[in-house]
């Protein structure tokens, strides 16, 4: 769970973490969408995406 300081620096705001696509990985929905877009829409091979 992420913790952020409020604008007045007196409050603490806790935000829920987004649901993970793959457990214990850094894959986010936007990263997966970017990879799939580059692979299938733009036709880039996977070794060129990295």
PDB file of C-alpha atoms in Angstrom:
ATOM      1  CA  UNK A   1       0.000   0.000   0.000  1.00  0.00           C
ATOM      2  CA  UNK A   2       1.412   3.376  -0.972  1.00  0.00           C
ATOM      3  CA  UNK A   3       1.462   6.213   1.547  1.00  0.00           C
ATOM      4  CA  UNK A   4       1.408   9.868   0.522  1.00  0.00           C
ATOM      5  CA  UNK A   5       1.556  13.109   2.502  1.00  0.00           C
ATOM      6  CA  UNK A   6      -1.388  15.444   2.133  1.00  0.00           C
ATOM      7  CA  UNK A   7      -1.096  18.956   0.714  1.00  0.00           C
ATOM      8  CA  UNK A   8      -1.101  20.505   4.160  1.00  0.00           C
ATOM      9  CA  UNK A   9       1.536  17.960   5.347  1.00  0.00           C
ATOM     10  CA  UNK A  10      -0.706  17.047   8.296  1.00  0.00           C
ATOM     11  CA  UNK A  11      -2.705  14.229   6.744  1.00  0.00           C
ATOM     12  CA  UNK A  12      -1.575  10.871   5.446  1.00  0.00           C
ATOM     13  CA  UNK A  13      -3.342   9.394   2.437  1.00  0.00           C
ATOM     14  CA  UNK A  14      -3.095   5.668   1.723  1.00  0.00           C
ATOM     15  CA  UNK A  15      -3.863   4.567  -1.810  1.00  0.00           C
ATOM     16  CA  UNK A  16      -4.714   1.008  -2.804  1.00  0.00           C
ATOM     17  CA  UNK A  17      -2.217  -0.697  -5.053  1.00  0.00           C
ATOM     18  CA  UNK A  18      -3.480  -1.680  -8.491  1.00  0.00           C
ATOM     19  CA  UNK A  19      -4.149  -5.358  -9.021  1.00  0.00           C
ATOM     20  CA  UNK A  20      -1.082  -7.169 -10.349  1.00  0.00           C
ATOM     21  CA  UNK A  21      -1.256  -8.956 -13.687  1.00  0.00           C
ATOM     22  CA  UNK A  22       1.571 -11.310 -12.744  1.00  0.00           C
ATOM     23  CA  UNK A  23       2.399 -11.875  -9.095  1.00  0.00           C
ATOM     24  CA  UNK A  24       5.791 -10.471  -7.975  1.00  0.00           C
ATOM     25  CA  UNK A  25       6.512  -8.765 -11.291  1.00  0.00           C
ATOM     26  CA  UNK A  26       6.773  -5.181 -12.482  1.00  0.00           C
ATOM     27  CA  UNK A  27       4.230  -5.742 -15.260  1.00  0.00           C
ATOM     28  CA  UNK A  28       1.521  -3.102 -15.135  1.00  0.00           C
ATOM     29  CA  UNK A  29      -1.510  -2.868 -17.427  1.00  0.00           C
ATOM     30  CA  UNK A  30       0.050   0.078 -19.277  1.00  0.00           C
ATOM     31  CA  UNK A  31       3.364  -1.763 -19.763  1.00  0.00           C
ATOM     32  CA  UNK A  32       1.554  -4.845 -21.099  1.00  0.00           C
ATOM     33  CA  UNK A  33      -0.487  -2.671 -23.452  1.00  0.00           C
ATOM     34  CA  UNK A  34       2.668  -0.934 -24.682  1.00  0.00           C
ATOM     35  CA  UNK A  35       4.432  -4.237 -25.382  1.00  0.00           C
ATOM     36  CA  UNK A  36       1.419  -5.737 -27.156  1.00  0.00           C
ATOM     37  CA  UNK A  37       0.973  -2.574 -29.213  1.00  0.00           C
ATOM     38  CA  UNK A  38       4.606  -2.539 -30.296  1.00  0.00           C
ATOM     39  CA  UNK A  39       4.577  -6.277 -31.072  1.00  0.00           C
ATOM     40  CA  UNK A  40       1.299  -6.710 -32.930  1.00  0.00           C
ATOM     41  CA  UNK A  41       0.322  -3.256 -34.192  1.00  0.00           C
ATOM     42  CA  UNK A  42       3.747  -1.892 -35.113  1.00  0.00           C
ATOM     43  CA  UNK A  43       5.211  -5.295 -36.031  1.00  0.00           C
ATOM     44  CA  UNK A  44       8.381  -4.996 -33.952  1.00  0.00           C
ATOM     45  CA  UNK A  45      10.179  -8.192 -32.955  1.00  0.00           C
ATOM     46  CA  UNK A  46      10.432  -8.764 -29.205  1.00  0.00           C
ATOM     47  CA  UNK A  47      14.215  -8.355 -29.109  1.00  0.00           C
ATOM     48  CA  UNK A  48      13.863  -4.838 -30.562  1.00  0.00           C
ATOM     49  CA  UNK A  49      11.234  -3.823 -27.968  1.00  0.00           C
ATOM     50  CA  UNK A  50      13.641  -4.352 -25.087  1.00  0.00           C
TER      51      UNK A  50
END
